mmCIF file of C-alpha atoms in Angstrom:
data_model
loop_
_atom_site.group_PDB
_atom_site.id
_atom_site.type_symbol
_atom_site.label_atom_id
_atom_site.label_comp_id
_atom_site.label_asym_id
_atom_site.label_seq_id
_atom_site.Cartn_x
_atom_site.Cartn_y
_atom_site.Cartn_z
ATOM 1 C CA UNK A 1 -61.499 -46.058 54.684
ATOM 2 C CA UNK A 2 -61.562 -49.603 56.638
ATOM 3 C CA UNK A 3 -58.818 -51.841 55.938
ATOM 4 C CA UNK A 4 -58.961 -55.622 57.195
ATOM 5 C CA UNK A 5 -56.496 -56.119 60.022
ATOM 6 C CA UNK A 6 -53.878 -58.482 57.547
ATOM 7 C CA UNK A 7 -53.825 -55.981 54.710
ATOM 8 C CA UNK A 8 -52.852 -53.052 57.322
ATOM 9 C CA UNK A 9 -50.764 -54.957 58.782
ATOM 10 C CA UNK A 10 -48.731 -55.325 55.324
ATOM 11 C CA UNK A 11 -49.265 -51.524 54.357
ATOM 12 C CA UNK A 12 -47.277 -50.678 57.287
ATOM 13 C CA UNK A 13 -44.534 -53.627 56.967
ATOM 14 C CA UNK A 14 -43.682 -52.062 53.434
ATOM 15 C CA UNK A 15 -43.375 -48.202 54.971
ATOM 16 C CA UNK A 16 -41.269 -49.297 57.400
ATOM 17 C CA UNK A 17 -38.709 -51.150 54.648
ATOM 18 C CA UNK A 18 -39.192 -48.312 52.176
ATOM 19 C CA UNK A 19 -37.938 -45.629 55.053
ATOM 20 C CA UNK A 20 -35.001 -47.869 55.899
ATOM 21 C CA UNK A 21 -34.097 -48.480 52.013
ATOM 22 C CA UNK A 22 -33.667 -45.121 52.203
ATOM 23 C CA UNK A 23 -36.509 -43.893 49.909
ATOM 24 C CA UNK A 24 -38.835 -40.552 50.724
ATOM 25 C CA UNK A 25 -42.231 -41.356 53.162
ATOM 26 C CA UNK A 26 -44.007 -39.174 49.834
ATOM 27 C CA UNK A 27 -42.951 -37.907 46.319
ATOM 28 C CA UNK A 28 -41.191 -34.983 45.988
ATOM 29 C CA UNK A 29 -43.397 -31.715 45.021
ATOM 30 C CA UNK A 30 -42.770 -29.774 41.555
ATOM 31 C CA UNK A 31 -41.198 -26.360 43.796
ATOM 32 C CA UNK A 32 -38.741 -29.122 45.269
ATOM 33 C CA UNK A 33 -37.922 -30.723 42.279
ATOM 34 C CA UNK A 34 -37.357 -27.661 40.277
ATOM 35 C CA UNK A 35 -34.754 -26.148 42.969
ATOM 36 C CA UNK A 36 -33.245 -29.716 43.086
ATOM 37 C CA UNK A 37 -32.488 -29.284 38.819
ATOM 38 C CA UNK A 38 -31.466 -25.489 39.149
ATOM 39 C CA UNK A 39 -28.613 -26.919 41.792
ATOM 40 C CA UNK A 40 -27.307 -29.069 39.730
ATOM 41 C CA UNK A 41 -27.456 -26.636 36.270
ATOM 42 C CA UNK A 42 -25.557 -24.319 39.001
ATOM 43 C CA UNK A 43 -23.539 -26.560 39.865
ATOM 44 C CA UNK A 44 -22.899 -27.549 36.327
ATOM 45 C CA UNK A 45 -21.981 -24.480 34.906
ATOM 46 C CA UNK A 46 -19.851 -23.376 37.648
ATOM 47 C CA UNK A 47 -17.427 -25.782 36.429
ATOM 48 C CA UNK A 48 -14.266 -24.708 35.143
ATOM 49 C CA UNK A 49 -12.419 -26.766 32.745
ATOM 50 C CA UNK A 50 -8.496 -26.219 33.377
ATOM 51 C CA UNK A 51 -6.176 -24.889 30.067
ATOM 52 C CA UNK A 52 -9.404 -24.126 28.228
ATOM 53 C CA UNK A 53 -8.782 -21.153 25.349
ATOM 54 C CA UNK A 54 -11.747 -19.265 24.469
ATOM 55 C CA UNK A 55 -12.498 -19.685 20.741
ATOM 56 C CA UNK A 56 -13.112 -15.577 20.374
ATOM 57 C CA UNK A 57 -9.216 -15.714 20.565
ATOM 58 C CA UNK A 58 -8.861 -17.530 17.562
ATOM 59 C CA UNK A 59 -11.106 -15.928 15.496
ATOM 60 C CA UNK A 60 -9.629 -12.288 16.376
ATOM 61 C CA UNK A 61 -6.017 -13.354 15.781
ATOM 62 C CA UNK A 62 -7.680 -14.837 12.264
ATOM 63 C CA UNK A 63 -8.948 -11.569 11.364
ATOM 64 C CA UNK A 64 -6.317 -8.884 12.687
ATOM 65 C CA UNK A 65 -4.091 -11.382 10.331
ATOM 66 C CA UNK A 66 -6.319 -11.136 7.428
ATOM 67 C CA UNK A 67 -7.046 -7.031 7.708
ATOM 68 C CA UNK A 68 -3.314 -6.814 8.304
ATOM 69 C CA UNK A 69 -2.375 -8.841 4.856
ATOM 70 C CA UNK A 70 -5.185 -6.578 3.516
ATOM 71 C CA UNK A 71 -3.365 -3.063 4.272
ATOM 72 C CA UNK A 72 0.186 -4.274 3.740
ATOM 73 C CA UNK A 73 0.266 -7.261 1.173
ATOM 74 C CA UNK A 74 2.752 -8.820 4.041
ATOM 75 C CA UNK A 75 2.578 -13.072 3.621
ATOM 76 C CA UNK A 76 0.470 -14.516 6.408
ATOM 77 C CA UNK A 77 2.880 -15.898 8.210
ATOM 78 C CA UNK A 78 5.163 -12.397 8.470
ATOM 79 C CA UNK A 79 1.431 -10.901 9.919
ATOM 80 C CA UNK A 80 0.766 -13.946 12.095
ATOM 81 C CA UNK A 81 4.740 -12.989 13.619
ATOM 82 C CA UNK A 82 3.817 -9.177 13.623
ATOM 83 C CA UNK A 83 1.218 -9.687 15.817
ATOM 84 C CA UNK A 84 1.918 -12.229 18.352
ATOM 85 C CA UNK A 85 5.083 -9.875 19.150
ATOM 86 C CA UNK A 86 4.438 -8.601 22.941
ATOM 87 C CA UNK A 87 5.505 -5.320 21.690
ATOM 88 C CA UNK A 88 2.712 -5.141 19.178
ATOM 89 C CA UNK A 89 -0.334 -6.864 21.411
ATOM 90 C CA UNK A 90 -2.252 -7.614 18.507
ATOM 91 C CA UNK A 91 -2.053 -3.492 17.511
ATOM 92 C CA UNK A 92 -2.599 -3.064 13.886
ATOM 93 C CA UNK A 93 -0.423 0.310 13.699
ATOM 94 C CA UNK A 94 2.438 -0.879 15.466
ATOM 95 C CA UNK A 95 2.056 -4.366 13.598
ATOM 96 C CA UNK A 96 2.262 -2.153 10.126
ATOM 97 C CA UNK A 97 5.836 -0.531 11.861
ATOM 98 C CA UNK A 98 7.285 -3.963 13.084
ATOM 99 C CA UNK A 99 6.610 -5.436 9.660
ATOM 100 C CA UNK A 100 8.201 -2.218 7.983
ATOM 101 C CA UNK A 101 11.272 -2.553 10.530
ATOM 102 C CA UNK A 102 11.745 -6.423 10.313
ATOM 103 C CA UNK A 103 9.922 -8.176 7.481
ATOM 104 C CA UNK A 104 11.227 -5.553 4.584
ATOM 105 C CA UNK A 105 14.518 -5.498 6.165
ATOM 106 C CA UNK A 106 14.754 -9.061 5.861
ATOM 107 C CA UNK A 107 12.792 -9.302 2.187
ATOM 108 C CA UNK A 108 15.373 -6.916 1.055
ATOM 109 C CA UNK A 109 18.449 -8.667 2.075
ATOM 110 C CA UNK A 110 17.148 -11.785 0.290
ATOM 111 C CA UNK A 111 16.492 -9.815 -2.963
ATOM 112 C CA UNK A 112 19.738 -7.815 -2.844
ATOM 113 C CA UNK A 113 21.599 -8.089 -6.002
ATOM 114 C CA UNK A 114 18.824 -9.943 -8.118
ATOM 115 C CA UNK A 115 17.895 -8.380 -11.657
ATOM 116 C CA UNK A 116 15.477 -5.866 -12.001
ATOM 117 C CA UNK A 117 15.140 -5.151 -15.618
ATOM 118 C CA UNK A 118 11.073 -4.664 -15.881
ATOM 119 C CA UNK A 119 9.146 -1.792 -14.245
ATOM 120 C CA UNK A 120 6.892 1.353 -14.481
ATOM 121 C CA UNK A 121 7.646 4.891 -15.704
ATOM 122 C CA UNK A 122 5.549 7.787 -13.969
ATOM 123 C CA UNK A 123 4.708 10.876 -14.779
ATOM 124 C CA UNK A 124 3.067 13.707 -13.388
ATOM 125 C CA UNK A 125 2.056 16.951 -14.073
ATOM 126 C CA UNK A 126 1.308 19.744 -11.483
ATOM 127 C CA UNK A 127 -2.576 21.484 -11.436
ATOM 128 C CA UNK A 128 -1.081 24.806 -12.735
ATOM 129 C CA UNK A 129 0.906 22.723 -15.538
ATOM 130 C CA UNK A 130 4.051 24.387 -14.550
ATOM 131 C CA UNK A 131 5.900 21.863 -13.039
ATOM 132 C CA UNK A 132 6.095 17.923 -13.634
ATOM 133 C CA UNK A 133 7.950 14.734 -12.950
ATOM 134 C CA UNK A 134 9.110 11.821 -14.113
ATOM 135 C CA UNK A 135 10.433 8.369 -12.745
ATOM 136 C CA UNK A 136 11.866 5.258 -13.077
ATOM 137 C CA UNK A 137 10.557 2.498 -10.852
ATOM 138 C CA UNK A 138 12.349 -0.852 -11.860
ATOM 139 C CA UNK A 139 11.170 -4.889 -10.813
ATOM 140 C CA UNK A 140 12.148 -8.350 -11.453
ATOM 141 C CA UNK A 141 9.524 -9.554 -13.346
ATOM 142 C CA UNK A 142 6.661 -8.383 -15.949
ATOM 143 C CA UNK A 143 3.965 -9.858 -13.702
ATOM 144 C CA UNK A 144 4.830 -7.714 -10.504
ATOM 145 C CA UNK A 145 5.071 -4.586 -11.943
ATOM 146 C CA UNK A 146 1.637 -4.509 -13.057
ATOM 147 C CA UNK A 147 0.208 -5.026 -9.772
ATOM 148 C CA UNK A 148 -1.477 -3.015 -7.408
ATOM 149 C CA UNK A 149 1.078 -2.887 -5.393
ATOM 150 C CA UNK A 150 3.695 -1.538 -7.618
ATOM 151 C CA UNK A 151 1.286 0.853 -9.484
ATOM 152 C CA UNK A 152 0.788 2.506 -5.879
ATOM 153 C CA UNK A 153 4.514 2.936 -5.521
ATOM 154 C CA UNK A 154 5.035 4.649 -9.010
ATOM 155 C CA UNK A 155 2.656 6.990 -8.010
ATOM 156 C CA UNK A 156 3.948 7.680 -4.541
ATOM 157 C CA UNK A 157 7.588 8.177 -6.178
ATOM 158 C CA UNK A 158 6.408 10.670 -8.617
ATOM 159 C CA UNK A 159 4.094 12.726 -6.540
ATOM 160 C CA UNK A 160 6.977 13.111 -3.726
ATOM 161 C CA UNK A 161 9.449 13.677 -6.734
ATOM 162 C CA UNK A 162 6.650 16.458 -7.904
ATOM 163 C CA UNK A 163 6.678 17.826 -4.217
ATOM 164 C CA UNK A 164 10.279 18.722 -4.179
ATOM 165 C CA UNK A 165 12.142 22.318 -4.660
ATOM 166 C CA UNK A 166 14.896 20.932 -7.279
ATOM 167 C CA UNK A 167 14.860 20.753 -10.811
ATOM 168 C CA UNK A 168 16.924 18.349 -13.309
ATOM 169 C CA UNK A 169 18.054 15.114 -12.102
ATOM 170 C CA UNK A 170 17.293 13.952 -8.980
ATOM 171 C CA UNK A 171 19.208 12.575 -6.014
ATOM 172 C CA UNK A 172 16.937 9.184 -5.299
ATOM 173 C CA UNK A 173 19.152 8.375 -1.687
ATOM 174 C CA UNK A 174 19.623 11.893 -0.713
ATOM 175 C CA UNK A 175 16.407 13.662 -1.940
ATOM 176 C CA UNK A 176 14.084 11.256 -3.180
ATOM 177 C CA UNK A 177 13.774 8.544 -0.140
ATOM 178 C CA UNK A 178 13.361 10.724 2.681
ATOM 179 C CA UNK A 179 10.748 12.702 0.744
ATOM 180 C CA UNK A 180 7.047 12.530 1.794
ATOM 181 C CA UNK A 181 4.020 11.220 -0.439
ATOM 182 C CA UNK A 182 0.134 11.544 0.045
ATOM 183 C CA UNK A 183 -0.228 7.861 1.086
ATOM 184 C CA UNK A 184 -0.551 6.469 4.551
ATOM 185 C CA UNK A 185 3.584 5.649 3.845
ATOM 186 C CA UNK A 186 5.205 8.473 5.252
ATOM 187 C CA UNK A 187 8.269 8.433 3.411
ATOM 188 C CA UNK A 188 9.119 7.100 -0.351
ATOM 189 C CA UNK A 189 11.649 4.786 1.459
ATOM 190 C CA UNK A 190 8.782 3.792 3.359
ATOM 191 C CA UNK A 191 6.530 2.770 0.132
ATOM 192 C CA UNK A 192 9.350 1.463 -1.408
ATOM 193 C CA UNK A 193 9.821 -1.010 1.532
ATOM 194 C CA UNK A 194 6.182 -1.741 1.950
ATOM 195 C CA UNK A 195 5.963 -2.569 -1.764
ATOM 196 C CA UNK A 196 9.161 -5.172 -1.628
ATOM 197 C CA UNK A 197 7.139 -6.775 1.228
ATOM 198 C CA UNK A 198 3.923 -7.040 -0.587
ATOM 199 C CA UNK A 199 5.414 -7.803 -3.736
ATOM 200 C CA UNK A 200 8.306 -9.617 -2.816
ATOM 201 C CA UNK A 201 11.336 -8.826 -5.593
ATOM 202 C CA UNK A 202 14.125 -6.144 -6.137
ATOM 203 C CA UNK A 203 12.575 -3.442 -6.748
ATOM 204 C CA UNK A 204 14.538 0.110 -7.510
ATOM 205 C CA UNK A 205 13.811 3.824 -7.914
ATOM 206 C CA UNK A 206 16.170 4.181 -10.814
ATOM 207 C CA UNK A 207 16.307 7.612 -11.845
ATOM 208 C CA UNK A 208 13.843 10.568 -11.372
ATOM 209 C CA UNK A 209 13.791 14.342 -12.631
ATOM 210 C CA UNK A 210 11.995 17.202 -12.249
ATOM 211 C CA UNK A 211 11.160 20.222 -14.595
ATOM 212 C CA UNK A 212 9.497 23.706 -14.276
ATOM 213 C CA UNK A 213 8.541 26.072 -17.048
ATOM 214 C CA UNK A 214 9.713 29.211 -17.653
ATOM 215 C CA UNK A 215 7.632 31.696 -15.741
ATOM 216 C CA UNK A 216 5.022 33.690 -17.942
ATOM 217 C CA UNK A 217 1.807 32.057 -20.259
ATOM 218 C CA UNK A 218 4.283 31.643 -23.245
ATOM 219 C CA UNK A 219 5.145 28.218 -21.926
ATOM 220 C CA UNK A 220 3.394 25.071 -22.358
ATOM 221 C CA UNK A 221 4.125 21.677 -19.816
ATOM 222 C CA UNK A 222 2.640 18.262 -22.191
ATOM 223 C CA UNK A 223 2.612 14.667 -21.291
ATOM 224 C CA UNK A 224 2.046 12.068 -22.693
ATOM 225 C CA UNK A 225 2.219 8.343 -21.015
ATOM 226 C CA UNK A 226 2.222 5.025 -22.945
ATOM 227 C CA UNK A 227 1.007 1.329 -22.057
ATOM 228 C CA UNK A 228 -0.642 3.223 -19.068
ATOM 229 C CA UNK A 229 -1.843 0.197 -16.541
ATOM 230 C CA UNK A 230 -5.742 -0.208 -15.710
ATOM 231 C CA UNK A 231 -6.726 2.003 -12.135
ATOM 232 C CA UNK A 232 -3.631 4.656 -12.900
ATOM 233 C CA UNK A 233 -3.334 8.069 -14.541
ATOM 234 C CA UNK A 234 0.531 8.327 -14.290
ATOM 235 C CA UNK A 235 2.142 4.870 -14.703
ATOM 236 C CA UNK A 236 2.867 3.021 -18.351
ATOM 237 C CA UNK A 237 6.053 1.346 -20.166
ATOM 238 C CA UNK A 238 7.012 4.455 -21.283
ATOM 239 C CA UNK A 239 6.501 8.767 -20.942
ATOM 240 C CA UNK A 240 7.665 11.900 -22.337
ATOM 241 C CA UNK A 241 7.577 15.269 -21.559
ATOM 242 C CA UNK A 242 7.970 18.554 -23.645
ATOM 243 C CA UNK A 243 8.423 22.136 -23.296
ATOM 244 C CA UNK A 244 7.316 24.201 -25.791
ATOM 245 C CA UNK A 245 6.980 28.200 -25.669
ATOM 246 C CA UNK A 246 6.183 30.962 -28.311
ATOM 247 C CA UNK A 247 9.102 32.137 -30.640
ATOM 248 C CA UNK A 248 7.112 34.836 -31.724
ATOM 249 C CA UNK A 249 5.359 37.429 -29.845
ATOM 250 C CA UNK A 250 2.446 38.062 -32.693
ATOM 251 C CA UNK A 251 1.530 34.485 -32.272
ATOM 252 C CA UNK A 252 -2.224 33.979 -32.252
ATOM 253 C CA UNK A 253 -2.112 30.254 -31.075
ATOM 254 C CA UNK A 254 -3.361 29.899 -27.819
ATOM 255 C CA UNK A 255 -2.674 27.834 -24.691
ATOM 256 C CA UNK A 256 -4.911 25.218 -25.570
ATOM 257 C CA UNK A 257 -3.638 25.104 -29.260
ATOM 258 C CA UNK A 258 -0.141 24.781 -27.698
ATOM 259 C CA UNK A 259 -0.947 21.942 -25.058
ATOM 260 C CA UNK A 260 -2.743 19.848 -28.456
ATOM 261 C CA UNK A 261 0.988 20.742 -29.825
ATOM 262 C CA UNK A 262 2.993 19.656 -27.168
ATOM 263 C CA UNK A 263 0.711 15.933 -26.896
ATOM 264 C CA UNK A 264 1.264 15.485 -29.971
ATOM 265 C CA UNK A 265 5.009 16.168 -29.582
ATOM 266 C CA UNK A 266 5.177 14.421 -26.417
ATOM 267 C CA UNK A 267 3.463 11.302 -28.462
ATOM 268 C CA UNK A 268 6.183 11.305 -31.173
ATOM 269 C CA UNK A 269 8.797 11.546 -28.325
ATOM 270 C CA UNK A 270 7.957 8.574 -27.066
ATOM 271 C CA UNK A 271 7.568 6.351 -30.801
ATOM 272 C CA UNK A 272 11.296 7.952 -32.535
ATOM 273 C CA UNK A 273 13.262 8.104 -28.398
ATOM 274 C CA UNK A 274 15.505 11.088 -30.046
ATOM 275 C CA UNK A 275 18.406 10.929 -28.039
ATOM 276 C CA UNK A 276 18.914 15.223 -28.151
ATOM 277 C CA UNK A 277 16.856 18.223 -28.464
ATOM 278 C CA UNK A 278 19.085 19.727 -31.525
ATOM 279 C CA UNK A 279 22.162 19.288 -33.606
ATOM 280 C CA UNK A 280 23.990 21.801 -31.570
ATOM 281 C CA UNK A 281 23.842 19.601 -28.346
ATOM 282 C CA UNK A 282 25.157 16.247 -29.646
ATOM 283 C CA UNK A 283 28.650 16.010 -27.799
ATOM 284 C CA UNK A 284 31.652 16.372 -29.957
ATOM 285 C CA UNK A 285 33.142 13.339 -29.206
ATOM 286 C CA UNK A 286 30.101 11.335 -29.941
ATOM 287 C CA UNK A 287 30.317 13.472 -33.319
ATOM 288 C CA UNK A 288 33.804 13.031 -33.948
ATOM 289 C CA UNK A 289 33.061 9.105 -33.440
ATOM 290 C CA UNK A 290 30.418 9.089 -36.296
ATOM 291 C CA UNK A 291 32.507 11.154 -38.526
ATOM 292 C CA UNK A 292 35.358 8.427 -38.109
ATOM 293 C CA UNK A 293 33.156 5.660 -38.903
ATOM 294 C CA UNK A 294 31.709 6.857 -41.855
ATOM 295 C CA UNK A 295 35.051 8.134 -43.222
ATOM 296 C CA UNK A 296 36.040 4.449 -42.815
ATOM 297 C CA UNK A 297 33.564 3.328 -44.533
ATOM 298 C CA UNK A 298 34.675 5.317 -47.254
ATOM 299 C CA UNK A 299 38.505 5.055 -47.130
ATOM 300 C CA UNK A 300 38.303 2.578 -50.032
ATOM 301 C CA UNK A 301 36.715 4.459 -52.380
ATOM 302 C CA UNK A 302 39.394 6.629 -54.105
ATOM 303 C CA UNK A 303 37.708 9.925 -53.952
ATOM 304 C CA UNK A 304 39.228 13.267 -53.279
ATOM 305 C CA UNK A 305 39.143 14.639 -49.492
ATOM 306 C CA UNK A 306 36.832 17.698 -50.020
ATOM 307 C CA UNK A 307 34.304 14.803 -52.150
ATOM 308 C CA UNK A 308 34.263 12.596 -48.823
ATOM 309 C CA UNK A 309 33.968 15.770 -46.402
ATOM 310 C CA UNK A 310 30.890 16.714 -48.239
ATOM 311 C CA UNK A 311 29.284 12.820 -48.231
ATOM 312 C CA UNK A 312 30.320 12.772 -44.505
ATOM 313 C CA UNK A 313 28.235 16.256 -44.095
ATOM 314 C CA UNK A 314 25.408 14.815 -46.130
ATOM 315 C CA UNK A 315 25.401 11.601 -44.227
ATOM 316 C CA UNK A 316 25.137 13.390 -40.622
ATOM 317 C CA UNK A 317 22.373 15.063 -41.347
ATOM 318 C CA UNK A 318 20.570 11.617 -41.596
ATOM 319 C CA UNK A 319 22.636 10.761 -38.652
ATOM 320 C CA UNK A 320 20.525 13.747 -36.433
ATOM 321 C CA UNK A 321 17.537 12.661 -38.069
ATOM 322 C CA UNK A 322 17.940 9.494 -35.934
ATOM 323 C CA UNK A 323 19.149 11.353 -32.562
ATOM 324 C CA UNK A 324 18.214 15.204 -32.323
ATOM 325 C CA UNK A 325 14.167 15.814 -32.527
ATOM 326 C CA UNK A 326 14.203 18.940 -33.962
ATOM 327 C CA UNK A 327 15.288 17.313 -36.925
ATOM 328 C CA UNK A 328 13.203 14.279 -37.023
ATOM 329 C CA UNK A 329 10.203 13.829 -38.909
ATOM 330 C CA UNK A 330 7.342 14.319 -37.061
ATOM 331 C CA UNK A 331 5.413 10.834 -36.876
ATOM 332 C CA UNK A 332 2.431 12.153 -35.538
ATOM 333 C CA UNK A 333 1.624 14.742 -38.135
ATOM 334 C CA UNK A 334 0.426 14.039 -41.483
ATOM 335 C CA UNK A 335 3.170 13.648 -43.862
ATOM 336 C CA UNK A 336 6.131 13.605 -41.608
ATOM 337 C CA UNK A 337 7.502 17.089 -41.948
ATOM 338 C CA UNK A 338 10.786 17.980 -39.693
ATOM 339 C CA UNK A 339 9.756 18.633 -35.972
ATOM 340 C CA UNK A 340 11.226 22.024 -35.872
ATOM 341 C CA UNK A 341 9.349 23.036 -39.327
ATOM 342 C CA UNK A 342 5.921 22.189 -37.442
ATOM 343 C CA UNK A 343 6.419 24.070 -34.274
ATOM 344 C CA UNK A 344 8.169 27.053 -36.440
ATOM 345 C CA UNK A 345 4.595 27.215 -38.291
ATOM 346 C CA UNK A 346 2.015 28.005 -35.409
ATOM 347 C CA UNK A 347 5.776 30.494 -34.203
ATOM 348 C CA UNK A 348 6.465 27.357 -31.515
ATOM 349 C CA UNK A 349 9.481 25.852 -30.515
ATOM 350 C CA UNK A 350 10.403 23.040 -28.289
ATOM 351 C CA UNK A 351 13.174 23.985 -25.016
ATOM 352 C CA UNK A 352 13.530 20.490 -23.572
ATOM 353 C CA UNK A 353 12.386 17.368 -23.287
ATOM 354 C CA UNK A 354 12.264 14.311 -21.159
ATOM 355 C CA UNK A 355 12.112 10.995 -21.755
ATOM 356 C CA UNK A 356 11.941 7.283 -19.997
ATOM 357 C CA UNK A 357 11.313 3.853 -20.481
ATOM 358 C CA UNK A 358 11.670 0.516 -19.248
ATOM 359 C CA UNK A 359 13.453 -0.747 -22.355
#
């Protein structure tokens, strides 16, 4: 193309001052551009940022704390101190440990000597029905006894309290504690602390027992549980337990006819809370204490000796109404006969009994 010799002459005056501003002869082609943008993304993202935390660390310490409170019932900020420990490095095991070593140590020694007059009993019964327990789990308050927490630990107590060789009372520090259950706790002492840590009262294994039958089919185990709490089969404001067996050997009631017996029993247990099995096993100081009374009572009444010996007779027998259950009336069965009269009629009769409540 011909350009006039002024307008050349200008063309080339403006190269020359573009090259010397500085500015490219031509534009830049798309390959150069593009590997001129990836440098600087490069260049970019190869930048580190000093003291920066990755946010992944948050959100894992947030949910090993949360599956933590989960398993234990520990407060969040115990789990938030179980973890961060170097010892534990964020392991939920040995987080589970250091809160059973350090925050139930230190629950405990806070709740140490507060009242614990509310609780569970539990009882169980074993699959061949010839052995059960029962126990007495005590708390502070109404409201933590019937939570999940404390349900779990009744039931722990009286399956490791089932598991044991001994029969009658039961030594809770000796026996009881170190015994295992069937939960992840190894030990009742274990589940007992795990529970004051969740739960966070005074809570006490206050008594426990354990009964086998006589050997042989002519001995029934029955149970019966009241108040039980929703999600257990074992734990309720109050349980008995009965032992019946045959009296007489031409007996045609059967197992199952003496199991219906002994709920039954077990049921009226639990509404009269006889104090004894029989008139014969009322203490004689605790007999020699009623006579006194009601021979006070009567000491103004001017009546010969031998009258007020036989109104003192008549009078006890209402007083073993009251405490021995073979000589209550049955409250279960239609029309209230005498205990022992009922079992004596199907040739039954009650050896022991057993039973517990919070009150």
């Amino acid at each position: 193309m011909f350009l006039n010799p002024h307008v050349r002459a200008s063309v080339f005056r403006l190269a020359r001052s573009s090259a010397a501003a500085g500015f490219p002869p031509h534009p830049p082609s798309s390959s150069s551009a593009a590997a001129t943008c990836a440098a600087r993304d490069s260049t970019r993202t190869s930048r580190v940022i000093p003291n920066a935390i990755p946010r992944r660390t948050f959100a894992s310490l947030t949910s090993l704390i949360k599956e933590l409170r989960t398993q234990t019932g520990a407060p969040m900020v115990e789990c938030k101190k179980a973890l961060s420990d170097p010892d534990v490095d964020g392991d939920l095991a040995k987080a589970a440990e250091w809160l059973r070593k350090h925050g139930s140590a230190k629950a405990a020694s806070k709740l140490t000597g507060r009242e614990a007059s509310e609780g569970l009993v539990g009882l169980l019964t074993s699959r061949d029905g010839t052995s059960a327990s029962i126990v007495r789990v005590a708390s502070e308050t109404d409201f933590a006894s019937r939570s999940d927490a404390f349900g779990k630990l009744v039931e722990d107590v009286a399956n490791a309290a089932l598991s044991l060789d001994t029969d009658g009372e039961i030594d809770v520090e000796a026996d009881l504690l170190p015994a295992s259950t069937r939960s992840n706790a190894a030990t009742v002492k274990d589940a007992l602390d795990e529970a004051i840590l969740a739960i966070r009262e005074n809570l006490q294994i206050s008594e426990a027992n354990r009964v086998t039958a006589a050997a042989g089919s002519e001995t029934v185990l029955a149970d019966y549980v009241h108040g039980k709490i929703p999600g257990s089969t074992c734990a309720g404001t109050s349980a008995a337990l009965v032992e019946i067996v045959k009296t007489d050997d031409n007996s045609k009631t059967t197992q199952d006819e003496m199991k219906e017996v002994g709920k039954k029993l077990a049921m009226h247990v639990v509404a009269a809370k006889p104090t004894y099995l029989s008139p014969d096993e009322v203490p004689s100081d605790v007999l020699d204490k009623e006579k006194a009374i009601l021979m006070e009572q009567m000491a103004d009444s001017g009546k010969p000796a031998d009258i007020l010996e036989k109104i003192v007779t008549g009078r006890l027998r209402k007083f073993y109404e009251g405490v021995c259950l073979t000589d209550q009336p049955h409250m279960v069965e239609e029309g209230n006969p005498k205990v022992s009269k009922t079992l004596a009629e199907k040739g039954l009769e009650v050896k022991s009994f057993q039973y517990k409540s919070i009150q």
